[in-house]
Short mmCIF file of C-alpha atoms and ligand atoms in Angstrom, two decimals:
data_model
loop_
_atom_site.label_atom_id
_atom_site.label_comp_id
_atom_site.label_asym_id
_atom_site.label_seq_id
_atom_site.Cartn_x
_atom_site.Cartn_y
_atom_site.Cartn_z
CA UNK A 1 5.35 1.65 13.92
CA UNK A 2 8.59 0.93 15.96
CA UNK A 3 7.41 -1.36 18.83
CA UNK A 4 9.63 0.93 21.07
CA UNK A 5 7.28 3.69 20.59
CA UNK A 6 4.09 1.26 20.79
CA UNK A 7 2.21 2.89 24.15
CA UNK A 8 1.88 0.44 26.70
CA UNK A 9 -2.08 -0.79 28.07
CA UNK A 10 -3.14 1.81 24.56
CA UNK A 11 -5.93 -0.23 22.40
CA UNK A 12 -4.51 -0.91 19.66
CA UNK A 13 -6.70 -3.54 18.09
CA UNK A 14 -8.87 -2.13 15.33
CA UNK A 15 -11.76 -3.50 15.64
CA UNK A 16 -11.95 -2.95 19.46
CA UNK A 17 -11.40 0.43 18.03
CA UNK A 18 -14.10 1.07 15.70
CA UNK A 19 -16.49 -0.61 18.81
CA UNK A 20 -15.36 2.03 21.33
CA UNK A 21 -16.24 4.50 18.41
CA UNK A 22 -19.79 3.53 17.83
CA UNK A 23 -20.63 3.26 21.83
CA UNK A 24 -18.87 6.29 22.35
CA UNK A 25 -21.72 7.81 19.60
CA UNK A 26 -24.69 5.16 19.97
CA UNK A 27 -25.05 6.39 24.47
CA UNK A 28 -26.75 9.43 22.57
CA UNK A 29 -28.98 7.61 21.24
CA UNK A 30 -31.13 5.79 23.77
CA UNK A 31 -33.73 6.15 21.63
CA UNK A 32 -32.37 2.64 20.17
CA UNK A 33 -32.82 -0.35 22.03
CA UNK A 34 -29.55 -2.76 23.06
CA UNK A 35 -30.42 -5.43 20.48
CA UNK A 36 -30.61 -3.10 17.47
CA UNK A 37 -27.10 -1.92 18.65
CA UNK A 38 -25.87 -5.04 18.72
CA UNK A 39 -27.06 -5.89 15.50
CA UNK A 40 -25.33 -2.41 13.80
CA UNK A 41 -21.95 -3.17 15.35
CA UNK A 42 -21.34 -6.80 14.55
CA UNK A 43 -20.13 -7.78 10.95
CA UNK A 44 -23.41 -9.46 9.03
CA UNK A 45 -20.41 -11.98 7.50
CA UNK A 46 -16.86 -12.97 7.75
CA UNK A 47 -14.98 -14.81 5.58
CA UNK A 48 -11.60 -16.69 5.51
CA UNK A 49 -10.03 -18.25 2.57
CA UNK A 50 -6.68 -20.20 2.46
CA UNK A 51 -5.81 -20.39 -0.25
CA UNK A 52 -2.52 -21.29 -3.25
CA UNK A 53 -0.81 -19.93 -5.64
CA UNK A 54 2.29 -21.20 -7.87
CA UNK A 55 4.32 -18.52 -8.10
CA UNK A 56 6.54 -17.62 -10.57
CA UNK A 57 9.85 -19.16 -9.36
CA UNK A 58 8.10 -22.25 -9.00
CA UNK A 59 6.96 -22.74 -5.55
CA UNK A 60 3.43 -23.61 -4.40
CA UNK A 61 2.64 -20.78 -1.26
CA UNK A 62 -0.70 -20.24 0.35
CA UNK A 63 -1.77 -17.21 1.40
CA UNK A 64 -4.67 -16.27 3.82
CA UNK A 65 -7.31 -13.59 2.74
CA UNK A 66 -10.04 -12.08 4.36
CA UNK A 67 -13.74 -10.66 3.21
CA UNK A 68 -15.84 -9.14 5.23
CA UNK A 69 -19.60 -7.75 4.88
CA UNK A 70 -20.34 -6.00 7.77
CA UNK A 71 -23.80 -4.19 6.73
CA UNK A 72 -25.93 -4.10 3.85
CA UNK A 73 -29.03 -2.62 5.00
CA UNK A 74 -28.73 0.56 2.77
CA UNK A 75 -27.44 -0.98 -0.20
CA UNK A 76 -24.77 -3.65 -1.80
CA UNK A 77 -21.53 -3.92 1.13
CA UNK A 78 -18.95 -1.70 -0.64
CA UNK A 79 -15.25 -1.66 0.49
CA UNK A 80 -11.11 -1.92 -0.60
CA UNK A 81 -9.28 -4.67 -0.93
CA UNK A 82 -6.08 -4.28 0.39
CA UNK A 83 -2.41 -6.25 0.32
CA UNK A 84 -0.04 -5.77 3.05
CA UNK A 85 1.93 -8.47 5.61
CA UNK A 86 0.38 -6.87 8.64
CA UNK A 87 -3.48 -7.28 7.57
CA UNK A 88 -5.64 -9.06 10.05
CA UNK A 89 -9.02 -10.33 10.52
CA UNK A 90 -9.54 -7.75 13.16
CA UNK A 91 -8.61 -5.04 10.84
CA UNK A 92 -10.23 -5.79 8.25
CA UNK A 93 -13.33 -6.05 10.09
CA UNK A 94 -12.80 -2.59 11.40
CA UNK A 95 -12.39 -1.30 7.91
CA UNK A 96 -16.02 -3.18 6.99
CA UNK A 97 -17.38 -1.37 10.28
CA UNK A 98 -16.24 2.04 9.24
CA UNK A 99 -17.58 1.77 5.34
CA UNK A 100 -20.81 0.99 6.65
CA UNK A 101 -21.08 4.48 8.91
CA UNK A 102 -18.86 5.92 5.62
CA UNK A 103 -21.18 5.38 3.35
CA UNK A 104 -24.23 6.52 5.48
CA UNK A 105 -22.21 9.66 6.20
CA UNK A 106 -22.13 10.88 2.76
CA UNK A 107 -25.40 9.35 2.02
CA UNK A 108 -24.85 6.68 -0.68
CA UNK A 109 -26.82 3.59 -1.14
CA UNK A 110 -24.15 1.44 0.00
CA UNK A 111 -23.20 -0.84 2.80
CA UNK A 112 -19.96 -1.38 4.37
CA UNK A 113 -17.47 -4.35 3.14
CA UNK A 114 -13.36 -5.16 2.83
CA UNK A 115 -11.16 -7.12 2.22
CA UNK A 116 -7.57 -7.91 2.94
CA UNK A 117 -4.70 -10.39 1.76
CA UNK A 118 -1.44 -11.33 4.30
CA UNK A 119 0.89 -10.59 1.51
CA UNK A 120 3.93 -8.03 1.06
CA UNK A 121 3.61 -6.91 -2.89
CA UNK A 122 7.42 -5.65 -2.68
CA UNK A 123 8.11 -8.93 -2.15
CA UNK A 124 6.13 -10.01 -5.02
CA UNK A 125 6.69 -10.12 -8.94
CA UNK A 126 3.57 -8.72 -10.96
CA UNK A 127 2.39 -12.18 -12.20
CA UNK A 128 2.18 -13.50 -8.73
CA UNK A 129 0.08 -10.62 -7.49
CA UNK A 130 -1.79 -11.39 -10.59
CA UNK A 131 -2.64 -15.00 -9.43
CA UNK A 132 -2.88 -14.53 -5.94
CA UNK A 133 -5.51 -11.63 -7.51
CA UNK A 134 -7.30 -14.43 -9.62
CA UNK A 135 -7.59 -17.46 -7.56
CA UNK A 136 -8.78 -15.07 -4.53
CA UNK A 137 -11.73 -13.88 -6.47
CA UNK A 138 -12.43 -16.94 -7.97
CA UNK A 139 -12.80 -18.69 -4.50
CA UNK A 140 -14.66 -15.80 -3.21
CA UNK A 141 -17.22 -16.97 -5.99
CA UNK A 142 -20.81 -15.48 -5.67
CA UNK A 143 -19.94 -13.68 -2.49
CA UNK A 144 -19.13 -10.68 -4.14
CA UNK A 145 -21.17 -9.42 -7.06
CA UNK A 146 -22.71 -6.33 -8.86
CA UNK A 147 -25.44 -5.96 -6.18
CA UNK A 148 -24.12 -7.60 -3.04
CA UNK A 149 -20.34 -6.64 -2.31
CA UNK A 150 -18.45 -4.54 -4.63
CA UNK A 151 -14.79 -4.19 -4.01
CA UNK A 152 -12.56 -1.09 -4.36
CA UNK A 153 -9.34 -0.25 -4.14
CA UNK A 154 -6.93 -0.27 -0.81
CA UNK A 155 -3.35 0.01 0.13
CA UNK A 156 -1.11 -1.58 -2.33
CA UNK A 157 -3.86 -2.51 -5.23
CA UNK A 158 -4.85 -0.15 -7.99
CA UNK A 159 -6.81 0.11 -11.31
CA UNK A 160 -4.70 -2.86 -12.63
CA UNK A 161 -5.85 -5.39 -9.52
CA UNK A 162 -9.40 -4.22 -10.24
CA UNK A 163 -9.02 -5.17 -13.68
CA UNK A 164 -8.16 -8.41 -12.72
CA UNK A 165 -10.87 -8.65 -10.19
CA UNK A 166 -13.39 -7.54 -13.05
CA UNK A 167 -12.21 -9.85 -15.45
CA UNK A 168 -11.74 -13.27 -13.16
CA UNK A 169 -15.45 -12.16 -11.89
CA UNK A 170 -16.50 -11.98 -15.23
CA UNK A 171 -14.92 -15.08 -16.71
CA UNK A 172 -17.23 -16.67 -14.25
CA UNK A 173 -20.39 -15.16 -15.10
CA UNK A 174 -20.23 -14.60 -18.88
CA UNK A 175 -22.87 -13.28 -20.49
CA UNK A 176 -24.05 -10.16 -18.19
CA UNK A 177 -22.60 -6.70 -17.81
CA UNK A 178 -20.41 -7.55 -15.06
CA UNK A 179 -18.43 -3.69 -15.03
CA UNK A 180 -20.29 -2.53 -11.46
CA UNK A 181 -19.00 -6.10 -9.49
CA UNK A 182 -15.93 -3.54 -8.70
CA UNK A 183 -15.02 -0.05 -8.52
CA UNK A 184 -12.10 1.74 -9.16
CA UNK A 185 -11.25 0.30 -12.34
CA UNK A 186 -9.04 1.35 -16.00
CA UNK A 187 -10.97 3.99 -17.47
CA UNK A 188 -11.01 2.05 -20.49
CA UNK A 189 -12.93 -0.64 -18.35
CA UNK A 190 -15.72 1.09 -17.54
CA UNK A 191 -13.74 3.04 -14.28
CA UNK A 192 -15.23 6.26 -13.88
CA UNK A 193 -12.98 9.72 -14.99
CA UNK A 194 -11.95 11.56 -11.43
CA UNK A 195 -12.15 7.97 -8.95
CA UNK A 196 -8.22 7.84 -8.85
CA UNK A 197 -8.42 11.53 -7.45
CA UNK A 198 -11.45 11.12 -5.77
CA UNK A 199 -10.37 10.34 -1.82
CA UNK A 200 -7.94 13.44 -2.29
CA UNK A 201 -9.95 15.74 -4.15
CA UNK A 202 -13.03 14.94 -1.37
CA UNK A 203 -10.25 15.03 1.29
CA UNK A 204 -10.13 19.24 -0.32
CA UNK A 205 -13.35 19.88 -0.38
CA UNK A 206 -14.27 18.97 3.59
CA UNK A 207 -11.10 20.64 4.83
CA UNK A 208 -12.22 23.54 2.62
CA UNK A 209 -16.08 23.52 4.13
CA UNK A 210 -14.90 22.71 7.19
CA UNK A 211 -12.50 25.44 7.01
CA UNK A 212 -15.18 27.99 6.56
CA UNK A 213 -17.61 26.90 8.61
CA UNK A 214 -14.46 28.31 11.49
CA UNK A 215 -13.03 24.57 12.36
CA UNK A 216 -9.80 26.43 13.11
CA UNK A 217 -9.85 30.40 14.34
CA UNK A 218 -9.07 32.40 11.64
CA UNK A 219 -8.24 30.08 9.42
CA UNK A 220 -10.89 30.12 6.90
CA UNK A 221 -9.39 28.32 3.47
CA UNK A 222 -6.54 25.89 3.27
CA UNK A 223 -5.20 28.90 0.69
CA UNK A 224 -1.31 30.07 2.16
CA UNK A 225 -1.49 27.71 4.50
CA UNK A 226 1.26 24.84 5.48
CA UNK A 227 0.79 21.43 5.20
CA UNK A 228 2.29 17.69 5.97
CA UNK A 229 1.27 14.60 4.87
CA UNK A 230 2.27 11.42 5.87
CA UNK A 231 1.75 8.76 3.24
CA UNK A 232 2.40 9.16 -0.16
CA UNK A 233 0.37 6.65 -2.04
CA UNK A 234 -3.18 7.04 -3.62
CA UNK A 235 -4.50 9.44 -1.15
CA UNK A 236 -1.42 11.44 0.12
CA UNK A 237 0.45 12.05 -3.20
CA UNK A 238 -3.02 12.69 -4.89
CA UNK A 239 -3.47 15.34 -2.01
CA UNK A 240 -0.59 16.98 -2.15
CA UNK A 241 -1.04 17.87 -5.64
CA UNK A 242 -4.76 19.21 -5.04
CA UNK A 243 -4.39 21.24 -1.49
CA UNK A 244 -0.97 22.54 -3.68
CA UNK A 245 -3.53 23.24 -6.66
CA UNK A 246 -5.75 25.07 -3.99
CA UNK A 247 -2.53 27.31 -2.88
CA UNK A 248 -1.36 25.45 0.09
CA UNK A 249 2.25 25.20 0.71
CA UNK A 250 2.89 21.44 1.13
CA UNK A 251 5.92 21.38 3.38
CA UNK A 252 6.60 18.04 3.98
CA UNK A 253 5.65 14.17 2.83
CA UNK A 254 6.65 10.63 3.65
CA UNK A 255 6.16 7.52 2.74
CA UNK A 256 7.19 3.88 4.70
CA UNK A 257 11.06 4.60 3.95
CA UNK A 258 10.95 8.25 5.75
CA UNK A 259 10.11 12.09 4.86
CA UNK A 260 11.32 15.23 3.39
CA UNK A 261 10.97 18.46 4.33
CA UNK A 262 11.22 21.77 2.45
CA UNK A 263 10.09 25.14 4.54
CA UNK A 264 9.30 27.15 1.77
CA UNK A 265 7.18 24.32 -0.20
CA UNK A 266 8.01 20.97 -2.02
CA UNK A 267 8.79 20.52 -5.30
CA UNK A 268 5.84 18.37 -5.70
CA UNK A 269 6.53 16.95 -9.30
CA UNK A 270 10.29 16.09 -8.07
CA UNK A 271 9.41 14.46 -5.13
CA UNK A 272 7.19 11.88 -7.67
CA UNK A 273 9.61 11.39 -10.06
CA UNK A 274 11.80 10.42 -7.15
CA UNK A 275 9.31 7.81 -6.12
CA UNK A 276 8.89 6.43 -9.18
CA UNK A 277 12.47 5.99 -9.90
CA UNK A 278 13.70 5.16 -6.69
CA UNK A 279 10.87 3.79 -4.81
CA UNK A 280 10.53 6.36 -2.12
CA UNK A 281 10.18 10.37 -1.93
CA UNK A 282 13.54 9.64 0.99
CA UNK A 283 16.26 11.91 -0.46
CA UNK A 284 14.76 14.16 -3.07
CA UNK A 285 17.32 16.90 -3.69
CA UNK A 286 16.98 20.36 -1.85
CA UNK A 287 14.41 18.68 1.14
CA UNK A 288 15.67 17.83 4.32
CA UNK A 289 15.56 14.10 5.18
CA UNK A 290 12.91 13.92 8.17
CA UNK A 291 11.32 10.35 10.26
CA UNK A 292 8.03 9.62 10.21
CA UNK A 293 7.46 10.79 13.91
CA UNK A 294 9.24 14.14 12.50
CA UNK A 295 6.05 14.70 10.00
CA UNK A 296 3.65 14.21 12.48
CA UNK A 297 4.82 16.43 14.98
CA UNK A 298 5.97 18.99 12.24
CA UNK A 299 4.91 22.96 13.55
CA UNK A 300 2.27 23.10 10.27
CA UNK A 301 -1.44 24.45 9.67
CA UNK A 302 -2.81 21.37 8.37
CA UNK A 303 -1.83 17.40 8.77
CA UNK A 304 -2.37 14.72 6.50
CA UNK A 305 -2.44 11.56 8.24
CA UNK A 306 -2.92 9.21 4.86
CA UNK A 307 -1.23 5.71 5.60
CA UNK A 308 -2.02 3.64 7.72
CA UNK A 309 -3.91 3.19 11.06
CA UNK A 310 -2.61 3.42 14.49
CA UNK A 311 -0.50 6.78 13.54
CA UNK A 312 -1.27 9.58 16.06
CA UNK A 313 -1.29 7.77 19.74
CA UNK A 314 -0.86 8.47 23.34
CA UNK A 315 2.91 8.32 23.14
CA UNK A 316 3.57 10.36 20.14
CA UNK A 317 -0.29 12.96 20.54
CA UNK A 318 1.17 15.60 22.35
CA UNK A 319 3.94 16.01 20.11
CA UNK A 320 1.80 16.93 17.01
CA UNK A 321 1.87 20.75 16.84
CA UNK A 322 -0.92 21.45 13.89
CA UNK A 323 -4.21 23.69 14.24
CA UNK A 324 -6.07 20.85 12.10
CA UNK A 325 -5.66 16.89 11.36
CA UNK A 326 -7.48 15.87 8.49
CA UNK A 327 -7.65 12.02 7.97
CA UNK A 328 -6.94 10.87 4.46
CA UNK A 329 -5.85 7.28 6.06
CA UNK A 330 -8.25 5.11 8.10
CA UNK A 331 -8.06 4.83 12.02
CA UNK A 332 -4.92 6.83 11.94
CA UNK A 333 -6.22 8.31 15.21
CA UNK A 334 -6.42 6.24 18.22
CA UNK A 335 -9.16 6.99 20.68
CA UNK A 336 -7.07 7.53 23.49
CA UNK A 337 -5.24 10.46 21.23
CA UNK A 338 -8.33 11.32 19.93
CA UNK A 339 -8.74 12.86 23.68
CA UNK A 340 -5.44 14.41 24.11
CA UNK A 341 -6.08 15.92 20.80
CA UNK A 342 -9.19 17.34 21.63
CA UNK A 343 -8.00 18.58 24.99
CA UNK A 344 -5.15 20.54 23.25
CA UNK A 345 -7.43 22.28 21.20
CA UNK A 346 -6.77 20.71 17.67
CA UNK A 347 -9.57 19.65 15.91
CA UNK A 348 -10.16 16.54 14.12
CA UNK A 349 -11.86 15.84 10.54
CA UNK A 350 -12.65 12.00 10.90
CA UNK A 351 -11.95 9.25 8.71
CA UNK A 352 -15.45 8.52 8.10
CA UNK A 353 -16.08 12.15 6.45
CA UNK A 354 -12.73 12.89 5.10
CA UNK A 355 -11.94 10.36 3.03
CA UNK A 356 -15.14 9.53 2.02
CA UNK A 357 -14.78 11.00 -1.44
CA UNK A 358 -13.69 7.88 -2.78
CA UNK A 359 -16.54 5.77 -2.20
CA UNK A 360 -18.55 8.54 -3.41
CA UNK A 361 -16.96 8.21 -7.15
CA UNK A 362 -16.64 4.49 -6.52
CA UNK A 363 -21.03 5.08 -6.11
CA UNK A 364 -20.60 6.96 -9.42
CA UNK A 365 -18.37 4.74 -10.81
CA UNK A 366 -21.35 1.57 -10.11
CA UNK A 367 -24.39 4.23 -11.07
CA UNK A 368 -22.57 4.48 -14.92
CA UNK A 369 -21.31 0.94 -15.17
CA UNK A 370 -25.20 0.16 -14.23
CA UNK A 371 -26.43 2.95 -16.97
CA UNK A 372 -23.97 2.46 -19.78
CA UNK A 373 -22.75 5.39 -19.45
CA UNK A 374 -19.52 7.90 -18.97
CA UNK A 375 -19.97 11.08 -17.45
CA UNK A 376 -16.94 13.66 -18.18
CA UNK A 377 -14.90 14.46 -15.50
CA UNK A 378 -16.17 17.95 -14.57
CA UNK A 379 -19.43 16.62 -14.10
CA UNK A 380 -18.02 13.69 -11.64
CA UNK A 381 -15.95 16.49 -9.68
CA UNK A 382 -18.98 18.72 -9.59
CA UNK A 383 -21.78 15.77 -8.08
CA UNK A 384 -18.43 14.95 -5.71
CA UNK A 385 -18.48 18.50 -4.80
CA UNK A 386 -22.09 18.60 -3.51
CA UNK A 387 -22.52 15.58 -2.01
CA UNK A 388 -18.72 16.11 0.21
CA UNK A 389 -20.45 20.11 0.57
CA UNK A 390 -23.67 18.30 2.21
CA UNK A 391 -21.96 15.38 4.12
CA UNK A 392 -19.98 18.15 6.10
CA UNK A 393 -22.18 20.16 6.49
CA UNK A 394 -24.66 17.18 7.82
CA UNK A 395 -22.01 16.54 10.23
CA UNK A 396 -21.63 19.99 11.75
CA UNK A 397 -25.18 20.33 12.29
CA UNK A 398 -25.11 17.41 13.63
CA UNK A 399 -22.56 17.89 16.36
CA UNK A 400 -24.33 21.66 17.20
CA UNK A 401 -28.08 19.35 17.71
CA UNK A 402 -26.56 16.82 19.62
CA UNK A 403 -24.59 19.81 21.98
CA UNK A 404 -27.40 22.14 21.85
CA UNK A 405 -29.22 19.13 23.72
CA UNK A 406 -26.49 17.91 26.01
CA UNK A 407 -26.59 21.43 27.07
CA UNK A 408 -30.44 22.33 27.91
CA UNK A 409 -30.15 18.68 29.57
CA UNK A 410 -26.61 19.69 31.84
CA UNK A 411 -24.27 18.09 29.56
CA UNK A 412 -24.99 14.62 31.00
CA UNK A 413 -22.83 13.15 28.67
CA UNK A 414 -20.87 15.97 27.86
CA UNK A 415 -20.33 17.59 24.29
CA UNK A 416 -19.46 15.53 21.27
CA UNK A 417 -16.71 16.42 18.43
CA UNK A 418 -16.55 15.60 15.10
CA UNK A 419 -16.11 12.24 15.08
CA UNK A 420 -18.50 11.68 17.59
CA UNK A 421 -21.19 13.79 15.21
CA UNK A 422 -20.50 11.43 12.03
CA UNK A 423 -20.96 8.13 13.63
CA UNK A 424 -24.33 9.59 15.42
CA UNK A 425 -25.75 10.66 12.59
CA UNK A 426 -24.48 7.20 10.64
CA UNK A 427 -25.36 5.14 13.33
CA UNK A 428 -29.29 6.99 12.65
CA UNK A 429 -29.18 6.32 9.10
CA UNK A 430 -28.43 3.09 8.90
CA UNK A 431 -31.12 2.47 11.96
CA UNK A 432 -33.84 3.72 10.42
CA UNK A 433 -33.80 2.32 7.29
CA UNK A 434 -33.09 -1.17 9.00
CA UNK A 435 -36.64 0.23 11.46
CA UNK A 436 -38.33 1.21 8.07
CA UNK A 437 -37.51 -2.54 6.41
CA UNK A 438 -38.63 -4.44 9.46
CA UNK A 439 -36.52 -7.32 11.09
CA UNK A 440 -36.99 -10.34 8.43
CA UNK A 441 -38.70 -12.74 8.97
P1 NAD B 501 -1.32 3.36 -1.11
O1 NAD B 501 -0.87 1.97 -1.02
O2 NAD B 501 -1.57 3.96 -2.45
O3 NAD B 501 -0.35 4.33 -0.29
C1 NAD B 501 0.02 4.13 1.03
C2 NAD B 501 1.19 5.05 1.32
O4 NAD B 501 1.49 5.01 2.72
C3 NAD B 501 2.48 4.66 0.60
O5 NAD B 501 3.12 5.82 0.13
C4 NAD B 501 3.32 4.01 1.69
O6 NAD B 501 4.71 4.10 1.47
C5 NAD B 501 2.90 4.87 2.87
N1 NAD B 501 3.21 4.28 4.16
C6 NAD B 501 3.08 3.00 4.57
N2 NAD B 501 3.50 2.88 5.84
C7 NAD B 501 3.90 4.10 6.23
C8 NAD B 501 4.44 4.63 7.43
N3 NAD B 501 4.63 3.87 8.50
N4 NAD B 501 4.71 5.94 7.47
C9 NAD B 501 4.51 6.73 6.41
N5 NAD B 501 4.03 6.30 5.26
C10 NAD B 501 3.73 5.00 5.17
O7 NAD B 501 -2.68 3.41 -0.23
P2 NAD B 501 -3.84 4.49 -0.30
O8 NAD B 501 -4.91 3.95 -1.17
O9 NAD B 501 -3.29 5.84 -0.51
O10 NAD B 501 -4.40 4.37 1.20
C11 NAD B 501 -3.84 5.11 2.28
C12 NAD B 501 -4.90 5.23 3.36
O11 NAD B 501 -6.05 5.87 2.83
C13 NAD B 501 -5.38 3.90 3.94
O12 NAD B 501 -5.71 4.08 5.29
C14 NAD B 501 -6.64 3.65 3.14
O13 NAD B 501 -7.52 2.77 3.80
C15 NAD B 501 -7.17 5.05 3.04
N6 NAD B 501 -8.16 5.26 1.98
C16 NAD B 501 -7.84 5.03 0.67
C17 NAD B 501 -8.81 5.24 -0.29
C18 NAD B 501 -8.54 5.05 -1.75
O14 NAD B 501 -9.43 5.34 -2.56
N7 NAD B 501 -7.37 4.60 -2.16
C19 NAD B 501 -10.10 5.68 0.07
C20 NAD B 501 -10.37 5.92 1.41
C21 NAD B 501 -9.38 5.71 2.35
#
């Protein structure tokens, strides 16, 4: 983000963030007592490691990497590991936060974790992010495992970095089927058939509910209808493709070196090979070249927020002309915009239902590396299906209960939207079951 355009006295820090989210949602529900909330919005664990590497020219460099479990109530903490200069311990804690009430949104057995390394991978030959990989998990040690924190994928690592993870894991603990101590992996290394399309495809099939349970007037499918999406990694090129697959028009896409544009659809398979062979999707031939701040203010049906956090602010809010955001990314919605958004009209499908499809095959992914076993693809895309069907749904009853109520009380509080209704009804889960287990000791 150009710190021209950063919107002065806005909250920006992510963590403060995610905080404001869950006492925006917890003040409906008294029925929880201040020191259980405290307990469900701090991180159980933080970690820092410092740590070096001798990189391939040579050089010894240290580089500082975070992991943090923030719950683990309902199940092993569960989260990305991403690589990118601007990670923080503040982020990454807000990413933890948000996999917790995540997974509890979709309904998976799973806490919330992640982890982050101050790094820039273009900067970086293959062997070094190899080592920095290596010696990382190896410090972490028995912090992460099978059935206490499983990493996933983030920004900038793939099925290749959770290879490595696997395999430095279990160098260290030979002997064992080590395959569910990370998610997300080679499907010739026990990764599970659909979890590379899995955020996207999930990201399809809540716009899709959503869509017909009249999110946006009139518009009842995503079929015919235009769409931009900013980011063009796992979860925006992977989307493209689908919502294309499910007959929308994809009109634009970005990525951190800029956008094109193309009114009557992209050429979606161009724009990749572009990518691949230049680096970027800037200047495929017959788009027109558009900024960042261009694709999110684009007049569209649908945007794709799926980069990075911080995205759709107070300055920049009012400029976005779509009927629907859908977040692919993280926190690509401030709270403050989150408001201006609302009070324009244009709905918002939050990060915590979205892109929750990823976690869910990263679940399957664990459940088969557990079993032994491989389930074909249909069958993954099918249980995805259902479970993304029910999460939505969950979270649109959710928000009619919690209004129906505000209403026979006077709207005290006022009504809640969508993002409100999925951290309420995470924020639940995860209480109970902590109510059910009893405080230890
Ligand atoms: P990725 O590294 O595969 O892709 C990120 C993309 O964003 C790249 O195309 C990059 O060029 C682009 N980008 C970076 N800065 C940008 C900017 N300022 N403007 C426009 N584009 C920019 O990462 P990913 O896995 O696709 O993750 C993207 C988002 O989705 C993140 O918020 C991540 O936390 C979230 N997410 C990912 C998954 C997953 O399974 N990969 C699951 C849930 C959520």
């Amino acid at each position: 983000m150009p710190a021209t355009k950063r919107a002065i006295g806005e909250e920006l820090n992510l963590f403060r963030i995610a905080q404001l989210q869950f006492d925006n949602a917890a003040q409906y529900l008294p029925e929880l007592g201040p020191g259980l909330i405290e307990f469900l919005k701090s991180p159980n664990r933080t970690v820092t490691l410092e740590f070096p590497i001798a990189t391939e020219r040579g050089r010894v460099k240290t580089f500082v990497g975070y992991r943090v479990l923030h719950n683990s109530v309902r199940g092993p903490g569960k989260g990305g590991i991403r690589y990118h200069p601007d990670v923080t311990e503040d982020e990454v804690r807000a990413l933890a936060s948000w996999m917790t009430w995540k997974c509890a949104v979709v309904d998976i057995p799973f806490g919330g974790a992640k982890g982050g390394i101050i790094c820039n991978p273009k900067r970086l030959s293959r062997k070094d992010i190899r080592r920095i990989t290596r010696r990382f998990i190896s410090e972490l040690g028995d912090l992460i495992g099978p059935y206490t924190d499983v990493p996933a994928p983030d920004v900038n690592t793939n099925s290749e970095t959770m290879a490595w993870i696997y395999d430095t894991y279990t160098m260290l603990h030979p002997g064992k089927n080590n395959l569910p101590v990370v998610t997300g992996k080679p499907v010739n290394i026990g990764g599970s058939l659909g979890r590379r399309e899995a955020t996207a495809r999930g990201c399809l099939f809540v716009t899709q509910r959503a869509l017909r349970r009249g999110i946006v007037k009139g518009m009842k499918s995503a079929k015919g209808r235009t769409v931009a999406i900013q980011g063009f990694g796992n979860a925006g090129a992977i989307a493209a493709q689908l919502f294309s697959e499910a007959g929308a028009i994809v009109v634009a896409v970005s990525d951190s070196q800029g956008g094109v544009f193309r009114e009557q659809g992209l050429d979606l398979e161009a724009i990749a090979r572009r990518k691949q062979t230049s680096g970027s999707v800037a200047g495929a031939r017959g788009t027109r070249k558009l900024t960042n701040e261009q694709v999110l203010g684009l007049p569209c049906d649908i945007l794709i927020p799926a980069a990075l956090e911080n995205q759709i602010r107070v300055d920049n809010a009012t400029d976005v002309q779509a009927k629907l955001v859908v977040e692919a990314a993280n926190g690509p919605t401030t709270p403050a915009a989150d408001e201006i958004l609302a009070a324009r009209g244009i709905p918002v499908i939050p990060d915590i239902l979205a892109n929750a499809g990823g976690v869910t095959v990263s679940f399957y992914e664990w459940v088969q590396n557990v079993e032994n076993e491989q389930w074909d693809e249909a069958e993954v895309n099918r249980r995805l299906e259902r479970r993304m069907i029910r999460a939505t749904d969950a979270v649109f009853d959710e928000r009619a209960r919690v209004n129906k109520q505000q209403k026979a009380a006077g709207n005290p509080m006022g009504s809640v939207d969508l993002r409100k209704a999925a951290f309420i009804l995470a924020i639940r889960r995860v209480a109970s079951v902590t109510l059910e287990r009893g405080i230890w000791p």
